[in-house]
CSV table of C-alpha atoms and ligand atoms in Angstrom, one decimal:
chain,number,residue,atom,x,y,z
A,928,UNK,CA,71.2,87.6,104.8
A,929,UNK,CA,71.1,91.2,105.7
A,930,UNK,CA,74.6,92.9,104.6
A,931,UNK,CA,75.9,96.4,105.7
A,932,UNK,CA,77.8,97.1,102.2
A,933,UNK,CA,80.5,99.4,103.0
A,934,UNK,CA,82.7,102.0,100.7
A,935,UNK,CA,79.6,101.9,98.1
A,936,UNK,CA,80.0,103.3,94.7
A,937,UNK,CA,77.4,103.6,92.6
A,938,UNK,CA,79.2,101.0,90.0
A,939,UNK,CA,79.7,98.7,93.4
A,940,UNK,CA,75.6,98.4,93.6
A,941,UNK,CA,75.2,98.1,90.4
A,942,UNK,CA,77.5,94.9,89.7
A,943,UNK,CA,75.9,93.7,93.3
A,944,UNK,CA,72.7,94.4,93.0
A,945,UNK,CA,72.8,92.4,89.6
A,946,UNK,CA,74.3,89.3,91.3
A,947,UNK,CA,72.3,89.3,94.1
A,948,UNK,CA,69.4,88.9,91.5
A,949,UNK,CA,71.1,86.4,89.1
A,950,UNK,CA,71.7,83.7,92.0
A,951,UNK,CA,68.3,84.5,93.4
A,952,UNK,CA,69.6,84.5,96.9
A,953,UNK,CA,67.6,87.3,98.1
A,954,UNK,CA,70.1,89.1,99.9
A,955,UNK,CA,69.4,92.1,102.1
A,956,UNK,CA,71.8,95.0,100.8
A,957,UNK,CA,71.9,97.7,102.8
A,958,UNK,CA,74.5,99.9,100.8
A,959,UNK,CA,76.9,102.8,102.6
A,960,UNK,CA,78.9,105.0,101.2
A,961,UNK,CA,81.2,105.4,104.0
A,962,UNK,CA,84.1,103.5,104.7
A,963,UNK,CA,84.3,101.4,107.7
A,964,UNK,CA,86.5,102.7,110.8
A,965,UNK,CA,85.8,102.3,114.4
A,966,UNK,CA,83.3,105.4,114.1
A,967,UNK,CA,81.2,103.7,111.2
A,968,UNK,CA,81.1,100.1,112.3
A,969,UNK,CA,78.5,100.6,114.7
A,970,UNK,CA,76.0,101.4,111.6
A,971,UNK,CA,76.1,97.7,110.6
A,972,UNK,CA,74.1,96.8,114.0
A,973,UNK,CA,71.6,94.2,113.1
A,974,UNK,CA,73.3,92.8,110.2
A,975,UNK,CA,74.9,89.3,109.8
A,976,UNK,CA,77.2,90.3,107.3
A,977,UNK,CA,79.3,93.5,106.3
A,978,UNK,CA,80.8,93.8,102.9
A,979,UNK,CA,84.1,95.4,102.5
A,980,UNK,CA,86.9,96.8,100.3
A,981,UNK,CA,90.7,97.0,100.3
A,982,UNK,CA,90.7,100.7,102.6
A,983,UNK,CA,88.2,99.7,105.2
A,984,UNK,CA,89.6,99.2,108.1
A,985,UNK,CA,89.2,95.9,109.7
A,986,UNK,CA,91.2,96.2,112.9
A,987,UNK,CA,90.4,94.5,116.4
A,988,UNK,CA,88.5,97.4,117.2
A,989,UNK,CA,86.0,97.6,114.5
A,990,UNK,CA,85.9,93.9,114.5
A,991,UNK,CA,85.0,94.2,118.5
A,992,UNK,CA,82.4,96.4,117.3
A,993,UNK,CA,80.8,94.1,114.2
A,994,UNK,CA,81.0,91.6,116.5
A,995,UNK,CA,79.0,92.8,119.3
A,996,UNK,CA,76.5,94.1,117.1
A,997,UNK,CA,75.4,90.5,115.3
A,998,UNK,CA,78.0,90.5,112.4
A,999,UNK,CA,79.1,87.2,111.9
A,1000,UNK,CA,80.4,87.2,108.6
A,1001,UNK,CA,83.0,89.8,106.9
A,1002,UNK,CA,82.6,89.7,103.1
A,1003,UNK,CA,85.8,91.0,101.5
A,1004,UNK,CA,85.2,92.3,97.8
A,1005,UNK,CA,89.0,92.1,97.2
A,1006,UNK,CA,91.9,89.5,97.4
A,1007,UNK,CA,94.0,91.0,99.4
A,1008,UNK,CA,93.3,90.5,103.1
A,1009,UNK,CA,95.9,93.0,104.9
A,1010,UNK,CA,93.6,95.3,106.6
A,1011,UNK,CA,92.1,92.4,108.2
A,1012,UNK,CA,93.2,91.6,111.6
A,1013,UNK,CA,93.1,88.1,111.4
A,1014,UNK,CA,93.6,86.9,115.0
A,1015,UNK,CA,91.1,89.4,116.1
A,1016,UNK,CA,88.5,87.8,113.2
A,1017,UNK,CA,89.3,84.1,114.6
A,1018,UNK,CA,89.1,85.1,118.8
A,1019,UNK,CA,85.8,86.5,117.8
A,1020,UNK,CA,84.6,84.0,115.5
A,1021,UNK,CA,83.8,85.7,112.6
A,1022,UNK,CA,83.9,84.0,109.0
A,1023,UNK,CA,86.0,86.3,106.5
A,1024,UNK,CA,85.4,85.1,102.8
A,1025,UNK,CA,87.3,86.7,99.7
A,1026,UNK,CA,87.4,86.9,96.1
A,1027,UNK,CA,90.5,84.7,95.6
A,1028,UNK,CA,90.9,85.3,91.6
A,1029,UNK,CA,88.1,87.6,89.6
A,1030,UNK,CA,90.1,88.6,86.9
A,1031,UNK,CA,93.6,88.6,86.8
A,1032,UNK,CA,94.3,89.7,83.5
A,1033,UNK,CA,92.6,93.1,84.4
A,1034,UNK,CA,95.4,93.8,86.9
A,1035,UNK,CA,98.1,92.1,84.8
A,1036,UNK,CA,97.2,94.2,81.6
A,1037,UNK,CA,96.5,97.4,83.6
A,1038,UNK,CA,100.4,96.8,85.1
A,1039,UNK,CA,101.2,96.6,80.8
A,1040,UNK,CA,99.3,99.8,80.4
A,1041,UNK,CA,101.3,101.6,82.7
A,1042,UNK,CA,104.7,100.2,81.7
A,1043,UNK,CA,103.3,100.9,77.7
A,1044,UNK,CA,102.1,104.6,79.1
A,1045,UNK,CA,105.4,105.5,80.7
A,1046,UNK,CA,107.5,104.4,78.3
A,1047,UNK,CA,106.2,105.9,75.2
A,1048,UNK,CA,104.7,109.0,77.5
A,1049,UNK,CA,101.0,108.4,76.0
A,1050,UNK,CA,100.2,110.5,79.3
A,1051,UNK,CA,102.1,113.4,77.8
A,1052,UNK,CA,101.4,112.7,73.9
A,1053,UNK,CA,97.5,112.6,74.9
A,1054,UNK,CA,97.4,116.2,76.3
A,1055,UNK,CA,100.3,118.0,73.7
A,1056,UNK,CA,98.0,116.6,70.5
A,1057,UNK,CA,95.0,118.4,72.1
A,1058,UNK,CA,97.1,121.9,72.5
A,1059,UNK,CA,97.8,121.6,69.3
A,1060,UNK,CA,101.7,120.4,69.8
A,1061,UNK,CA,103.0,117.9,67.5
A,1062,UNK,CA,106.8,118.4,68.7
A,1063,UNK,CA,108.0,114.8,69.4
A,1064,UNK,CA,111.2,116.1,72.0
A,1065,UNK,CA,110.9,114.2,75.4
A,1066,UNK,CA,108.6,111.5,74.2
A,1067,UNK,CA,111.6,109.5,73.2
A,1068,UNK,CA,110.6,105.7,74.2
A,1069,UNK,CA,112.7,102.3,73.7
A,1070,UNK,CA,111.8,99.1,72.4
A,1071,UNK,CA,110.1,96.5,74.7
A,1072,UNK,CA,111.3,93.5,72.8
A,1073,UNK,CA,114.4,92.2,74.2
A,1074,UNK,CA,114.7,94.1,77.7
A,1075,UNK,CA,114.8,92.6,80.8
A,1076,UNK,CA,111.6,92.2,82.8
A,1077,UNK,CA,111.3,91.3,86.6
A,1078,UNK,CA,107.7,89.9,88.3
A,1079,UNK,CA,108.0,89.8,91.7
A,1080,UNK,CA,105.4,87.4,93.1
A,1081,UNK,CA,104.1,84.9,90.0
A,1082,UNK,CA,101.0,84.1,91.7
A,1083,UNK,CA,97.7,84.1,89.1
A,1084,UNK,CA,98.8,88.2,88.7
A,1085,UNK,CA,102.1,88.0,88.2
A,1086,UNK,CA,102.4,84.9,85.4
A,1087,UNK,CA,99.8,87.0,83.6
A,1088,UNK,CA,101.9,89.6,82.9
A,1089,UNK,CA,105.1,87.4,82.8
A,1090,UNK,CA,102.7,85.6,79.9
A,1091,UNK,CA,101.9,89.3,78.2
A,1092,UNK,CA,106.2,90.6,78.2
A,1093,UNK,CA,107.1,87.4,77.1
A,1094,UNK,CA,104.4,88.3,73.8
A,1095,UNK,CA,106.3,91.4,73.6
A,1096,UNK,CA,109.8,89.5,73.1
A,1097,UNK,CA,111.4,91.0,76.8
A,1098,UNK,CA,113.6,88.4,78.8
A,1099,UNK,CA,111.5,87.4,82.1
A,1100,UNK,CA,113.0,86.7,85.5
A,1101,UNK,CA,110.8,86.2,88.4
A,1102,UNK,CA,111.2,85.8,92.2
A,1103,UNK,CA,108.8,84.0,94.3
A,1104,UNK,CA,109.3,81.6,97.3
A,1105,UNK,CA,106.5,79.3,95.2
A,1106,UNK,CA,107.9,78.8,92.1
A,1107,UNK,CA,105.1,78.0,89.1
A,1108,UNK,CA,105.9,75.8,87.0
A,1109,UNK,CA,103.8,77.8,84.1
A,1110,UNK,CA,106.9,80.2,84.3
A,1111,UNK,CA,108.9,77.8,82.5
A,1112,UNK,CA,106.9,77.1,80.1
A,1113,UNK,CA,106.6,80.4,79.3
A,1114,UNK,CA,110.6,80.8,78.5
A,1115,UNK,CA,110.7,82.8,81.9
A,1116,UNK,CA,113.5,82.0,85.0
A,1117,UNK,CA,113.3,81.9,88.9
A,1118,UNK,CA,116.4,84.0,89.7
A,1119,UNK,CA,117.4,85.4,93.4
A,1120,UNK,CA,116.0,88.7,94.1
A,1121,UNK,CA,119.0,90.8,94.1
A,1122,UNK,CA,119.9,89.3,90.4
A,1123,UNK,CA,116.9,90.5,89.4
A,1124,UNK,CA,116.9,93.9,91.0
A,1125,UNK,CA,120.2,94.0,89.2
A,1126,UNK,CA,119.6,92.7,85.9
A,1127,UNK,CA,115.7,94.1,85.0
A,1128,UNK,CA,115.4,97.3,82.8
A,1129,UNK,CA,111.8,96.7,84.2
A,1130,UNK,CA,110.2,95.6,87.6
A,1131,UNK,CA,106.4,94.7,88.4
A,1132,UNK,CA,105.4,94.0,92.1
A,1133,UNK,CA,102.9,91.2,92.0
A,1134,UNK,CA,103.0,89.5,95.5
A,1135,UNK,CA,100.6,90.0,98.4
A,1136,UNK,CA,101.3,92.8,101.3
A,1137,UNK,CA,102.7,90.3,104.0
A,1138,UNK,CA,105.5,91.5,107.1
A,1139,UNK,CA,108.4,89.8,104.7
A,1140,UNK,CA,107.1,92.3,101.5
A,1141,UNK,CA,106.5,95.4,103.6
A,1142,UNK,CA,108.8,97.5,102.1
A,1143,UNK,CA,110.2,95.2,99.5
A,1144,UNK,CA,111.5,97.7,97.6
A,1145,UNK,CA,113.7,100.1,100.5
A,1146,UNK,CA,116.2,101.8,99.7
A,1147,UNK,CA,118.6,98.8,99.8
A,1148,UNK,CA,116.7,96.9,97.1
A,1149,UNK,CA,116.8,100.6,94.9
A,1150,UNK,CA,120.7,100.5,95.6
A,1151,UNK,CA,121.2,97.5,94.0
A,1152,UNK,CA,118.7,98.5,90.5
A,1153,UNK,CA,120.1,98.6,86.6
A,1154,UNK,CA,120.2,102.3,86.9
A,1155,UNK,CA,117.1,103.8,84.6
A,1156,UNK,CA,114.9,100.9,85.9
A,1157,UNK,CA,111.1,101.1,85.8
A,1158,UNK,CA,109.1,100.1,88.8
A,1159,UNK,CA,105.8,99.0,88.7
A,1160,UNK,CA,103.4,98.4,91.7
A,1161,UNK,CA,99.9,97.5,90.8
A,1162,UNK,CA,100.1,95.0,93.9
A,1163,UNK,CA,100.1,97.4,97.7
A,1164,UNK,CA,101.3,100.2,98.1
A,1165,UNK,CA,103.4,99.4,101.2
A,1166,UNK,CA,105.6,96.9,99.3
A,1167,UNK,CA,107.7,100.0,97.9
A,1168,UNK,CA,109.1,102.6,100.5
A,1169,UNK,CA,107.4,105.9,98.6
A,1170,UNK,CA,110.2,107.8,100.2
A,1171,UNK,CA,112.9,105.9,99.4
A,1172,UNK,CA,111.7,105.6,95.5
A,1173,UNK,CA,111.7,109.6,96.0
A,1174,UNK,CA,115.1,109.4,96.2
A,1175,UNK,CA,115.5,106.9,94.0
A,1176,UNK,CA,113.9,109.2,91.0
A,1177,UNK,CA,116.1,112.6,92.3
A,1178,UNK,CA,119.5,110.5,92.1
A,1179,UNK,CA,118.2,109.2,88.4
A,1180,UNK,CA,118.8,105.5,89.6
A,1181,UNK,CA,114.9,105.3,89.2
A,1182,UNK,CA,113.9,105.7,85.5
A,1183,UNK,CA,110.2,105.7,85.9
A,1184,UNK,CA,107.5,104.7,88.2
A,1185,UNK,CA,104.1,103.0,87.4
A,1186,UNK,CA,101.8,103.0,90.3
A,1187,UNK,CA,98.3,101.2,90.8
A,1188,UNK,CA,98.8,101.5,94.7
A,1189,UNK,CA,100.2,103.7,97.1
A,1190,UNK,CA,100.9,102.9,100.8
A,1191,UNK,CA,99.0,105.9,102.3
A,1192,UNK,CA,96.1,105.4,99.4
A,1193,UNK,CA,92.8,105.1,101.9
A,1194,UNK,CA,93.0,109.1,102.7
A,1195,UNK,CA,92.9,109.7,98.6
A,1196,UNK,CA,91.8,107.0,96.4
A,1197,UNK,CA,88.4,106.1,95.1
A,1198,UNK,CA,87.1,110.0,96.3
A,1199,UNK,CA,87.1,113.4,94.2
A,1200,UNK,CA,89.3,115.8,95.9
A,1201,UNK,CA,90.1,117.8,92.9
A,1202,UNK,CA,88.4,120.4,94.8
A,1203,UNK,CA,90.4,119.8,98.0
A,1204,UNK,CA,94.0,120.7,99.1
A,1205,UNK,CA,96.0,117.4,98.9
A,1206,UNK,CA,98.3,117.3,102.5
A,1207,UNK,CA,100.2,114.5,101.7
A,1208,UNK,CA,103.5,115.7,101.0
A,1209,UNK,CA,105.3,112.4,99.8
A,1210,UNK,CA,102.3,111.9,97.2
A,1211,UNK,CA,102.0,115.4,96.1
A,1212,UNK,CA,106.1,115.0,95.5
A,1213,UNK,CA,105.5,111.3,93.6
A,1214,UNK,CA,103.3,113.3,91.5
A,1215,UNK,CA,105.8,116.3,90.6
A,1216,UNK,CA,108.0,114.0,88.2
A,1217,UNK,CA,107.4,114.2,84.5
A,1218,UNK,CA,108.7,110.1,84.8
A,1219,UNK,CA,106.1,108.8,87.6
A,1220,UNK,CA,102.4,107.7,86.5
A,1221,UNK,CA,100.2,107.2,89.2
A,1222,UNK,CA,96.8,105.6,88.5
A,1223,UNK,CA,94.1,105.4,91.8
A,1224,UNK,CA,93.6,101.6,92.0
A,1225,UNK,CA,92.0,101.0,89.2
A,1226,UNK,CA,93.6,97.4,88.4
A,1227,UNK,CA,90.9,95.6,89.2
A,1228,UNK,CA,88.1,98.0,87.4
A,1229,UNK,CA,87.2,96.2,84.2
A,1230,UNK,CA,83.1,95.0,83.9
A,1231,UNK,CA,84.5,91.3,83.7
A,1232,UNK,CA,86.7,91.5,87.3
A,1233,UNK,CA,83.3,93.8,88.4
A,1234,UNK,CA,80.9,91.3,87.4
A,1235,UNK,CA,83.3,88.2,88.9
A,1236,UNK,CA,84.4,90.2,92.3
A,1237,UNK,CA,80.1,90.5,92.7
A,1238,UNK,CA,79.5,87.2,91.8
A,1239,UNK,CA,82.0,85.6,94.5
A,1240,UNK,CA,81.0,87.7,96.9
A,1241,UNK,CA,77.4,86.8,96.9
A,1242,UNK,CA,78.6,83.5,96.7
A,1243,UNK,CA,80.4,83.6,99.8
A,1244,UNK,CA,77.4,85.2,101.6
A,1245,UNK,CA,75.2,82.2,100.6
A,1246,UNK,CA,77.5,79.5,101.1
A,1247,UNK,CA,78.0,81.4,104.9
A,1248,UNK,CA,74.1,81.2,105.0
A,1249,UNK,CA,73.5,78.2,104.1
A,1250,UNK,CA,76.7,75.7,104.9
A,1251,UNK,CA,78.1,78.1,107.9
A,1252,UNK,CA,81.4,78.7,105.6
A,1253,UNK,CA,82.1,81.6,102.5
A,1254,UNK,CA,82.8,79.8,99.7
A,1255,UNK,CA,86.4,81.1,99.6
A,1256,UNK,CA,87.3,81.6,103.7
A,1257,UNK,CA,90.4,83.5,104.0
A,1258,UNK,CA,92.2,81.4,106.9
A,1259,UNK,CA,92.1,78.1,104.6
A,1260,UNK,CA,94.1,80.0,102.2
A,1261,UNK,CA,96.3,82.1,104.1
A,1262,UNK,CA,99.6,81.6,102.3
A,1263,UNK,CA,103.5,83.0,103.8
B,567,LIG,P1,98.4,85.3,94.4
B,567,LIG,O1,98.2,84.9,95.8
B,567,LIG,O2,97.9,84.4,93.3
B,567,LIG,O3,100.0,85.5,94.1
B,567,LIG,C1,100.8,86.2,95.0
B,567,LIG,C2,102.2,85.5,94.8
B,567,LIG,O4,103.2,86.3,95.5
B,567,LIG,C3,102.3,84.1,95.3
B,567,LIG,O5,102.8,83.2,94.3
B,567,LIG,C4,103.2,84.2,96.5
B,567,LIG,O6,104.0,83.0,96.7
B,567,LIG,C5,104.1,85.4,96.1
B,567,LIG,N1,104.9,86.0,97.1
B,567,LIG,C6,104.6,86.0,98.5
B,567,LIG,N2,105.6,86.6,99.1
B,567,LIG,C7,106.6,86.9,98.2
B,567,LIG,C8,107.8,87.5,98.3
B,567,LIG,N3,108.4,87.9,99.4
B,567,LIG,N4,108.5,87.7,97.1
B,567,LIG,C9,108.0,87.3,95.9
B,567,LIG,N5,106.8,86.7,95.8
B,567,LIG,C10,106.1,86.5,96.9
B,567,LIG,O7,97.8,86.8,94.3
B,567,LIG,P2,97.4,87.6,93.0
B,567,LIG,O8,95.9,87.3,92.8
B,567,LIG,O9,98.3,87.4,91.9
B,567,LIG,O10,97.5,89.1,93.5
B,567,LIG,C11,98.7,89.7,93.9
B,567,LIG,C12,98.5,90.9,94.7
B,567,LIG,O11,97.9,91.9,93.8
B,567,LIG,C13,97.4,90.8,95.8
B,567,LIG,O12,97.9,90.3,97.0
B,567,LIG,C14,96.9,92.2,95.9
B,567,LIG,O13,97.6,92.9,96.9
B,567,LIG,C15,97.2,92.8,94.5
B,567,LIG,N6,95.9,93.2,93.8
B,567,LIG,C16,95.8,94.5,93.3
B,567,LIG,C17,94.7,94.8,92.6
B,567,LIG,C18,94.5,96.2,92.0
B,567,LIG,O14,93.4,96.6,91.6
B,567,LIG,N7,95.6,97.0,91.8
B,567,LIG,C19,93.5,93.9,92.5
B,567,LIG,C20,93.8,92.6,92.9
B,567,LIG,C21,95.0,92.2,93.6
């Protein structure tokens, strides 16, 4: 099939490129660097399929546009699927395949990294050593083993890092309207949310951007935190409020922050501005505290979830090709 690949990176084309040739399909890659809005979608004309990543926009109007220029199939190279209008996608017939599950434990152990990184300031540590300062004051950490840890959402992410702080010897409670029985198993418990927001000296988001989780954690849900509590969101960025975890670290009821994601990431991640004047005020603030870690949404970047998020994706092209449905179609397995 020919496929407009859009938001190309050079690593993108190299993991796709590499499974295009493994399964022998033959695909037509026609790689983009540009993300795809309504004033980019038109450059797909002529191709059956586009390939897309978590900031492309996917809106009625860009799919109006795919649509009337021959795209039939939209290949997403993520598992989230919330900047995908979906009713749009069905009215319009287009097929929307995913990569359900390429590698959770590359998100779950990145959310451990940052929880490990905060906690014991290897941010901080990592730069004093090279200045030549060996002065331990304000790296003071705490034990992992036998805190309190809270997984929102223990779908194949989130019992993946319930699995690694149970290893560590923290207490796990969970929340998720599925429970999984692997939780159990693992000497983890299903507790209401507001018990865990209470009792957790740490909190990992872990479930899917939906209209329930939009804004999950508000300043309601921060109200009712163990006060020092460390957030972690390695899920969307619009599950947490930014501004009201703002105001969450100025009162001190917010002990530290671990972010992955970040709700207004499309106008910053995955691009250099080091060179560029950053204009969003609430992220420029999120980054002023010497207690918030922000990493650009590099959960998923490990060369096993690169070489599995390719694979799939191919995958879904030639099952679309050959059997007129992806391999993993998004509206078969749209959950809550
Ligand atoms: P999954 O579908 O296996 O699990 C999500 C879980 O969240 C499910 O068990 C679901 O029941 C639960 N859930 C839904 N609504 C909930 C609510 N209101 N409260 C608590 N739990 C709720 O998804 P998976 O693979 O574990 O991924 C989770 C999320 O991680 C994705 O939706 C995506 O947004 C994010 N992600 C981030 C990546 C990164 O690079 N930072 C890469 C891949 C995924």
């Amino acid at each position: 099939m020919k496929v407009a690949v859009f938001s190309t990176r050079p690593y993108d084309r190299e993991f796709l490129d590499g499974a295009n040739e493994l399964s022998g399909s033959g695909h037509e890659l026609f790689y983009l660097e540009m993300r795809l809005n309504s004033h980019t979608a038109h450059l797909a004309a002529g191709h059956d399929c586009i390939c897309a990543f978590v900031n492309d926009q996917l809106g009625r109007k860009e799919l109006e546009i795919l649509a009337a220029n021959g795209t039939r199939l939209i290949a997403l190279r993520s598992a989230g699927f919330n900047n995908v209008d979906l009713d749009a996608a069905r009215e319009l017939g287009l097929g929307i395949g995913r990569v359900p599950a390429y590698s959770p434990d590359a998100i779950a152990e990145h959310a451990v990294a940052l929880i490990l990184s905060l906690n014991r300031k290897i941010h901080k540590a990592y730069a004093r050593v090279r200045e030549g300062n060996f002065a331990l004051e304000g790296l003071l950490g705490f034990d992992l083993k036998g805190k309190v840890a809270g997984v929102i959402g223990t779908g194949k992410i989130g019992i993946n890092v319930a699995r690694i702080l149970r290893g560590f010897g923290c207490e796990v409670l969970a929340s998720d309207p599925f429970e999984a029985p692997e939780l159990g198993a693992l000497g983890g418990r299903y507790v209401p949310i507001d018990e865990l927001l209470a009792q957790c000296d740490i909190i990992s988001l872990h479930c899917p951007l939906t209209p329930t989780t939009h804004h999950l954690i508000d300043r309601d849900a921060i109200a009712k935190l163990k006060s020092g509590a460390m957030l972690i969101n390695t899920s969307r960025g619009a599950v947490m409020d930014a501004r009201a975890v703002i105001a969450g670290l100025k009162s001190g009821k917010v002990g530290y922050v671990g972010l992955d994601v970040y709700e207004e990431e499309e106008d910053l991640f995955f691009e250099d501005l080091s060179e560029q004047v950053i204009r969003d005020d609430v992220f420029v603030r999120l980054m002023t505290f010497p207690n918030v870690l922000i990493t650009g949404h590099q959960g998923f970047f490990t060369r096993e979830a690169m070489t599995a998020i390719a694979g799939t994706t191919i995958s879904n092209i030639t099952a679309f090709e050959k059997e007129g449905a992806p391999l993993y179609p998004v509206q078969v397995e749209r959950r809550g």
